[in-house]
Short mmCIF file of C-alpha atoms in Angstrom, two decimals:
data_model
loop_
_atom_site.label_atom_id
_atom_site.label_comp_id
_atom_site.label_asym_id
_atom_site.label_seq_id
_atom_site.Cartn_x
_atom_site.Cartn_y
_atom_site.Cartn_z
CA MET A 1304 52.53 129.61 150.74
CA HIS A 1305 50.77 132.18 148.59
CA ILE A 1306 53.61 134.64 149.14
CA LEU A 1307 56.15 131.99 148.05
CA ARG A 1308 54.29 131.37 144.78
CA GLN A 1309 54.25 135.07 144.01
CA ALA A 1310 57.97 135.30 144.69
CA VAL A 1311 58.75 132.37 142.36
CA LEU A 1312 56.56 133.87 139.63
CA ALA A 1313 58.33 137.21 139.96
CA VAL A 1314 61.74 135.53 139.67
CA LEU A 1315 60.63 133.68 136.50
CA LEU A 1316 59.36 136.88 134.91
CA ILE A 1317 62.61 138.64 135.67
CA ALA A 1318 64.63 135.71 134.25
CA LEU A 1319 62.61 135.64 131.04
CA SER A 1320 62.98 139.34 130.52
CA GLY A 1321 66.70 139.03 131.32
CA CYS A 1322 67.21 136.36 128.62
CA SER A 1323 65.52 138.65 126.14
CA TYR A 1324 67.72 141.50 127.28
CA PHE A 1325 70.95 139.57 126.79
CA PHE A 1326 70.19 137.14 123.92
CA GLY A 1327 67.13 138.44 122.07
CA ASP A 1328 67.07 140.06 118.65
CA GLU A 1329 67.73 143.38 120.33
CA GLY A 1330 69.84 141.96 123.14
CA GLN A 1331 73.40 142.74 123.98
CA PHE A 1332 74.67 139.35 122.69
CA ARG A 1333 72.29 138.75 119.81
CA GLU A 1334 72.84 136.18 117.05
CA LYS A 1335 74.68 137.79 114.11
CA SER A 1336 75.18 134.82 111.78
CA LEU A 1337 72.33 135.92 109.47
CA ASP A 1338 73.25 139.60 109.27
CA TYR A 1339 74.69 139.09 105.79
CA GLN A 1340 71.16 138.63 104.44
CA GLU A 1341 70.41 142.26 105.25
CA ALA A 1342 73.67 143.62 103.87
CA LYS A 1343 73.41 146.32 101.21
CA SER A 1344 75.57 146.63 98.11
CA ILE A 1345 77.98 149.56 98.06
CA GLU A 1346 78.88 151.35 94.88
CA PRO A 1347 82.46 150.67 93.77
CA LEU A 1348 85.02 153.37 94.37
CA ARG A 1349 85.37 155.65 91.37
CA VAL A 1350 88.22 157.97 90.58
CA PRO A 1351 87.08 161.52 89.86
CA ASP A 1352 87.49 162.86 86.37
CA GLY A 1353 90.80 164.55 85.64
CA VAL A 1354 92.74 162.48 88.18
CA GLN A 1355 95.43 160.13 86.82
CA THR A 1356 95.83 156.78 88.55
CA LYS A 1357 99.01 154.76 88.85
CA PRO A 1358 98.57 151.27 87.38
CA THR A 1359 99.02 148.45 89.85
CA LYS A 1360 100.76 145.18 89.15
CA GLN A 1361 99.66 141.79 90.37
CA ARG A 1362 101.69 140.71 93.33
CA TYR A 1363 101.47 137.00 92.45
CA PRO A 1364 101.02 136.80 88.67
CA ILE A 1365 100.23 133.45 87.02
CA PRO A 1366 102.99 132.61 84.52
CA ASN A 1367 102.18 131.54 81.00
CA VAL A 1368 102.65 127.78 80.55
CA VAL A 1369 104.52 126.90 77.36
CA ALA A 1370 103.75 123.52 75.77
CA ASN A 1371 107.12 121.79 76.07
CA ASP A 1372 108.26 118.59 77.77
CA ALA A 1373 106.47 119.57 80.98
CA PHE A 1374 103.30 117.66 81.80
CA ILE A 1375 100.19 119.85 81.59
CA PRO A 1376 97.11 118.24 83.19
CA LYS A 1377 93.87 118.79 81.34
CA ASP A 1378 91.76 118.47 84.46
CA SER A 1379 91.97 117.21 88.02
CA GLY A 1380 91.38 113.63 86.88
CA SER A 1381 94.45 113.62 84.63
CA VAL A 1382 96.95 114.49 87.36
CA PRO A 1383 99.50 111.64 87.54
CA ARG A 1384 99.57 109.51 90.66
CA PRO A 1385 102.74 109.25 92.74
CA ARG A 1386 104.96 106.37 91.72
CA THR A 1387 105.03 103.38 94.01
CA LEU A 1388 108.23 102.48 95.84
CA ALA A 1389 108.45 98.69 95.48
CA ASN A 1390 111.73 98.15 97.33
CA LEU A 1391 114.42 100.26 98.97
CA ASP A 1392 118.03 99.69 100.03
CA GLN A 1393 119.27 102.98 101.47
CA ASP A 1394 122.73 101.67 102.37
CA ALA A 1395 123.38 100.58 98.77
CA GLY A 1396 121.59 103.60 97.25
CA LEU A 1397 119.04 101.47 95.37
CA GLU A 1398 115.34 102.14 94.81
CA LEU A 1399 112.98 99.82 92.94
CA ARG A 1400 109.96 101.74 91.67
CA LYS A 1401 106.77 100.56 90.01
CA ASP A 1402 104.13 102.11 87.80
CA ASP A 1403 101.37 99.66 86.90
CA GLN A 1404 103.22 96.66 85.35
CA LEU A 1405 106.47 98.53 84.68
CA TYR A 1406 109.44 98.46 87.07
CA TRP A 1407 112.69 100.41 87.05
CA LEU A 1408 115.67 100.46 89.38
CA ILE A 1409 117.35 103.71 90.46
CA ALA A 1410 121.04 103.32 91.40
CA GLU A 1411 122.84 106.21 93.06
CA ARG A 1412 126.26 105.47 91.60
CA ASP A 1413 128.36 106.53 88.62
CA SER A 1414 127.93 104.83 85.26
CA ALA A 1415 131.61 103.87 85.23
CA GLU A 1416 131.05 101.94 88.47
CA LEU A 1417 127.60 100.59 87.65
CA TRP A 1418 128.22 99.17 84.17
CA PRO A 1419 130.91 96.59 85.13
CA GLN A 1420 128.68 95.43 87.97
CA LEU A 1421 125.78 94.82 85.59
CA VAL A 1422 128.03 92.88 83.20
CA GLU A 1423 129.29 90.84 86.14
CA PHE A 1424 125.70 90.18 87.23
CA VAL A 1425 124.81 88.79 83.80
CA GLU A 1426 127.98 86.75 83.35
CA SER A 1427 127.85 85.32 86.87
CA ASN A 1428 124.47 83.86 85.94
CA SER A 1429 126.14 81.83 83.16
CA PHE A 1430 124.41 83.93 80.51
CA VAL A 1431 126.05 84.70 77.19
CA VAL A 1432 126.21 88.44 76.55
CA ASP A 1433 124.91 89.16 73.07
CA VAL A 1434 125.13 92.98 73.11
CA ASN A 1435 127.49 95.00 75.33
CA ASN A 1436 127.28 98.69 74.45
CA PRO A 1437 128.20 100.90 77.42
CA GLU A 1438 128.02 104.06 75.28
CA ALA A 1439 124.35 103.42 74.50
CA GLY A 1440 123.75 101.83 77.91
CA ILE A 1441 122.38 98.60 76.41
CA LEU A 1442 123.21 95.10 77.63
CA GLU A 1443 121.43 92.10 76.07
CA THR A 1444 121.63 88.40 76.82
CA ASP A 1445 121.61 85.64 74.27
CA TRP A 1446 118.51 83.49 73.84
CA LEU A 1447 118.05 81.22 76.87
CA LYS A 1448 117.74 77.54 76.12
CA PRO A 1449 116.27 75.34 78.90
CA ARG A 1450 118.40 72.43 80.02
CA LEU A 1451 117.15 68.87 79.58
CA LEU A 1452 117.51 67.35 83.04
CA GLU A 1453 115.13 64.42 83.28
CA ASN A 1454 116.07 63.37 86.80
CA ASP A 1455 116.27 66.83 88.33
CA ARG A 1456 113.48 67.97 90.58
CA GLY A 1457 112.84 70.83 92.93
CA VAL A 1458 114.21 74.25 92.11
CA TRP A 1459 115.30 73.55 88.52
CA LYS A 1460 111.99 71.99 87.57
CA SER A 1461 110.14 75.03 88.89
CA PHE A 1462 112.72 77.33 87.34
CA LYS A 1463 112.34 75.65 83.94
CA ARG A 1464 108.57 75.85 84.16
CA LEU A 1465 108.90 79.53 85.09
CA PHE A 1466 110.90 80.21 81.94
CA THR A 1467 109.10 77.96 79.45
CA GLY A 1468 105.49 77.93 80.60
CA ALA A 1469 104.30 74.32 80.30
CA GLY A 1470 107.84 72.96 79.88
CA SER A 1471 107.88 73.34 76.09
CA GLN A 1472 111.33 73.31 74.49
CA GLU A 1473 110.12 75.51 71.63
CA LEU A 1474 110.26 78.74 73.65
CA ARG A 1475 113.29 80.97 74.20
CA ASP A 1476 113.76 83.98 76.47
CA LYS A 1477 115.91 87.05 76.05
CA PHE A 1478 116.61 89.93 78.45
CA ARG A 1479 117.63 93.50 77.77
CA ILE A 1480 119.13 95.79 80.42
CA GLN A 1481 119.17 99.49 79.61
CA VAL A 1482 120.85 102.22 81.69
CA THR A 1483 119.83 105.86 81.31
CA SER A 1484 120.80 108.96 83.26
CA GLY A 1485 118.14 110.05 85.71
CA LYS A 1486 116.83 113.58 85.97
CA ARG A 1487 118.04 115.85 88.74
CA ALA A 1488 119.98 113.85 91.35
CA GLU A 1489 118.33 110.47 90.89
CA GLY A 1490 121.47 108.76 89.58
CA ASN A 1491 121.13 106.10 86.88
CA ILE A 1492 117.90 104.36 85.93
CA ILE A 1493 118.06 100.64 85.10
CA SER A 1494 115.27 99.18 82.97
CA ILE A 1495 114.88 95.45 82.24
CA ASN A 1496 112.84 94.15 79.33
CA HIS A 1497 111.99 90.56 78.47
CA VAL A 1498 110.81 88.96 75.25
CA ARG A 1499 109.71 85.36 74.66
CA ASN A 1500 109.62 83.79 71.18
CA LYS A 1501 109.09 80.38 69.67
CA LEU A 1502 111.54 78.55 67.44
CA PRO A 1503 112.71 79.44 64.85
CA LEU A 1504 113.97 82.65 66.38
CA PRO A 1505 113.57 85.93 64.47
CA GLU A 1506 116.60 87.78 63.13
CA GLN A 1507 115.30 91.11 64.41
CA VAL A 1508 114.09 91.30 68.00
CA GLU A 1509 110.96 93.38 68.61
CA TRP A 1510 111.04 94.44 72.24
CA PRO A 1511 107.58 94.90 73.79
CA VAL A 1512 106.50 98.00 75.68
CA ILE A 1513 105.57 95.81 78.66
CA PRO A 1514 107.75 92.71 79.30
CA ASP A 1515 106.21 89.44 78.18
CA ASP A 1516 106.50 88.11 81.74
CA PRO A 1517 106.38 91.00 84.27
CA ASP A 1518 106.57 88.61 87.24
CA LEU A 1519 109.79 87.08 85.96
CA VAL A 1520 111.27 90.53 85.36
CA HIS A 1521 110.34 91.51 88.92
CA ILE A 1522 112.34 88.54 90.21
CA VAL A 1523 115.34 89.64 88.13
CA TYR A 1524 115.05 93.17 89.58
CA GLU A 1525 115.02 91.82 93.13
CA GLU A 1526 118.04 89.62 92.44
CA MET A 1527 119.87 92.51 90.80
CA MET A 1528 119.30 94.64 93.90
CA GLU A 1529 120.77 91.90 96.07
CA PHE A 1530 123.72 91.51 93.72
CA LEU A 1531 124.47 95.23 93.59
CA SER A 1532 124.58 95.44 97.35
CA ASP A 1533 127.95 94.49 98.82
CA ASP A 1534 126.73 91.54 100.86
CA ALA A 1535 124.80 89.96 98.00
CA ARG A 1536 127.73 90.43 95.60
CA ARG A 1537 130.03 88.53 97.95
CA GLN A 1538 127.51 85.71 98.24
CA GLY A 1539 127.07 85.49 94.46
CA THR A 1540 123.67 83.82 94.66
CA SER A 1541 120.87 84.40 92.19
CA VAL A 1542 117.62 82.79 91.21
CA LEU A 1543 119.03 82.72 87.66
CA SER A 1544 122.35 81.02 88.35
CA GLN A 1545 122.62 79.21 91.67
CA ASP A 1546 123.93 75.67 91.39
CA LEU A 1547 120.64 73.86 91.01
CA LYS A 1548 122.17 70.41 91.46
CA SER A 1549 123.67 71.14 94.86
CA VAL A 1550 121.83 69.58 97.77
CA PRO A 1551 120.79 72.30 100.25
CA LYS A 1552 120.56 71.73 103.97
CA TYR A 1553 117.17 71.38 105.61
CA THR A 1554 116.89 71.36 109.38
CA MET A 1555 113.90 70.51 111.55
CA THR A 1556 114.03 72.42 114.82
CA ARG A 1557 111.72 73.93 117.41
CA ASP A 1558 111.16 77.49 118.53
CA GLY A 1559 111.08 78.82 122.07
CA ASN A 1560 107.51 77.55 122.56
CA ASP A 1561 108.48 74.03 121.40
CA TYR A 1562 106.63 74.35 118.07
CA PRO A 1563 108.21 72.69 115.00
CA VAL A 1564 110.03 74.88 112.48
CA LEU A 1565 111.71 73.88 109.20
CA VAL A 1566 114.86 75.89 108.42
CA ILE A 1567 116.07 76.09 104.80
CA ASN A 1568 119.59 77.37 104.04
CA LEU A 1569 118.73 79.06 100.74
CA ASP A 1570 117.81 82.54 99.61
CA PHE A 1571 114.11 83.39 99.71
CA ASN A 1572 113.48 82.96 95.98
CA HIS A 1573 114.87 79.42 95.89
CA ALA A 1574 113.25 78.50 99.20
CA TRP A 1575 109.85 79.68 97.95
CA LEU A 1576 110.14 77.54 94.81
CA GLU A 1577 111.41 74.54 96.79
CA VAL A 1578 108.51 74.72 99.25
CA GLY A 1579 105.97 75.02 96.43
CA GLN A 1580 107.46 71.98 94.68
CA ALA A 1581 107.50 70.00 97.94
CA LEU A 1582 103.83 70.81 98.56
CA ALA A 1583 102.94 69.48 95.11
CA LEU A 1584 104.99 66.30 95.59
CA SER A 1585 103.44 65.79 99.04
CA LYS A 1586 99.96 66.18 97.53
CA ILE A 1587 99.16 68.96 99.97
CA ALA A 1588 96.60 71.09 98.16
CA VAL A 1589 97.13 74.85 98.04
CA LYS A 1590 94.09 77.13 97.75
CA ASP A 1591 95.99 80.36 97.18
CA LEU A 1592 99.41 81.92 97.69
CA ASN A 1593 100.95 85.33 98.28
CA ARG A 1594 104.65 85.47 97.49
CA SER A 1595 105.14 89.02 98.78
CA LEU A 1596 103.83 87.94 102.20
CA GLY A 1597 105.44 84.49 101.99
CA ILE A 1598 102.19 82.58 102.60
CA TYR A 1599 100.82 79.37 101.09
CA TYR A 1600 97.13 79.04 101.98
CA LEU A 1601 96.57 75.31 102.44
CA ALA A 1602 93.34 73.52 101.65
CA ARG A 1603 93.35 71.93 105.10
CA THR A 1604 91.47 72.82 108.25
CA VAL A 1605 91.90 72.01 111.91
CA MET A 1606 89.41 72.18 114.76
CA VAL A 1607 90.40 74.69 117.44
CA LYS A 1608 88.57 76.23 120.37
CA ASP A 1609 87.69 79.90 120.36
CA GLU A 1610 87.53 82.25 123.36
CA ASP A 1611 84.09 80.92 124.33
CA GLY A 1612 85.31 77.33 124.31
CA ASP A 1613 83.42 76.39 121.14
CA GLU A 1614 85.23 74.41 118.44
CA ALA A 1615 85.53 75.91 114.97
CA ALA A 1616 87.34 74.92 111.78
CA LYS A 1617 90.37 77.09 110.94
CA GLU A 1618 92.32 77.00 107.69
CA LEU A 1619 96.05 76.34 107.85
CA GLN A 1620 98.72 78.66 106.44
CA LEU A 1621 102.29 77.76 105.56
CA ARG A 1622 104.55 80.73 106.30
CA VAL A 1623 107.94 81.18 104.59
CA ILE A 1624 109.80 83.74 106.71
CA ARG A 1625 113.23 85.36 106.35
CA SER A 1626 115.44 85.19 109.44
CA GLU A 1627 119.10 85.51 110.41
CA SER A 1628 119.46 81.71 110.59
CA GLY A 1629 117.96 81.18 107.12
CA ILE A 1630 114.46 80.74 105.75
CA GLN A 1631 112.03 79.47 108.38
CA VAL A 1632 108.91 77.53 107.39
CA ALA A 1633 106.12 77.22 109.95
CA VAL A 1634 102.42 76.30 109.98
CA GLN A 1635 100.10 78.94 111.41
CA LEU A 1636 96.41 79.78 111.68
CA ASP A 1637 96.90 83.54 111.26
CA ASP A 1638 99.52 86.21 111.90
CA ASP A 1639 99.53 85.67 115.66
CA THR A 1640 98.46 82.04 116.13
CA ILE A 1641 100.59 78.94 115.61
CA ALA A 1642 98.88 75.79 114.35
CA PRO A 1643 98.62 72.79 116.71
CA LYS A 1644 101.83 70.81 117.11
CA VAL A 1645 100.46 67.57 115.67
CA GLU A 1646 99.32 69.11 112.38
CA SER A 1647 102.44 71.29 112.13
CA THR A 1648 104.78 68.34 112.65
CA GLN A 1649 102.90 66.20 110.13
CA ILE A 1650 103.01 68.84 107.37
CA LEU A 1651 106.62 69.92 107.93
CA ASN A 1652 107.87 66.31 108.04
CA ALA A 1653 106.09 65.62 104.75
CA LEU A 1654 107.79 68.64 103.19
CA ARG A 1655 111.17 67.66 104.56
CA GLU A 1656 110.95 64.20 102.98
CA LYS A 1657 110.30 65.72 99.55
CA LEU A 1658 113.01 68.34 99.98
CA GLN A 1659 115.75 65.76 100.64
#
């Protein structure tokens, strides 16, 4: 036993000395990360007197920046952000871009082809063209006067409120479409401006830097994109001109899981306005809405069981969804969960009665 202890002690001593031999300060594989602290400065290379040197040129010289139309950032915080792509139709060569509250539409087509299409877009909406100057690329509508339809409801009532605020007949709206040539290979840039004035109307129009109603202008941009595409031009529908007195078709159906679905045969813009009007007439309170996602957040809850079997109150959402068969309206709890059939049927039937 004593011999075994001596052997183990000898092995440990050899191992310790071996670690020092390999990894110590003087070892074969020592740590060199701090060697720079002991580095010594070396005198720069000097050319002896009487020897001429050949001047060297910078391989990658920095050019002098001339103050012209180019943007020169003052610091890293002033570098412009990339412009947001709001919508894209690659087949039609259309790009809707956004910068803060300003939108502009890029059309990859010749001016000779684009200008008649824009005039057709305005005239098909039953607007009177006030200024038509293709040389300057300016197209202006006349002042829009709301119609007095006392018995009309639904889309036109929402449309009139959209144009005149609280329904006042003292307001008038005017649009200006301007086409400019884009830089490089961007095609033509279409800009839409909007001004709203009270009666009496001014003789000289002062166009604002930012449209008076950016949301309304955004709708016009979206409708213009649909119109400029071949399919939308054949349909000839627009949120600005569709026959508002025509009675659309509303169909109650069920999906593959036997849940109720309301199908509306209208474009999304009209369907969204119709559903919002039907909710108000049905006295179904709305807490919030998100048009880009097509969601009305209802002020109603339903008791559902969670994964543990406990009941909890969940808020209902009314989803307005684009589909090949039309606009589908369904009641859901979230993106992946359909609301119970009883509540869904009750809400959709109430909407259908007001939509008729």
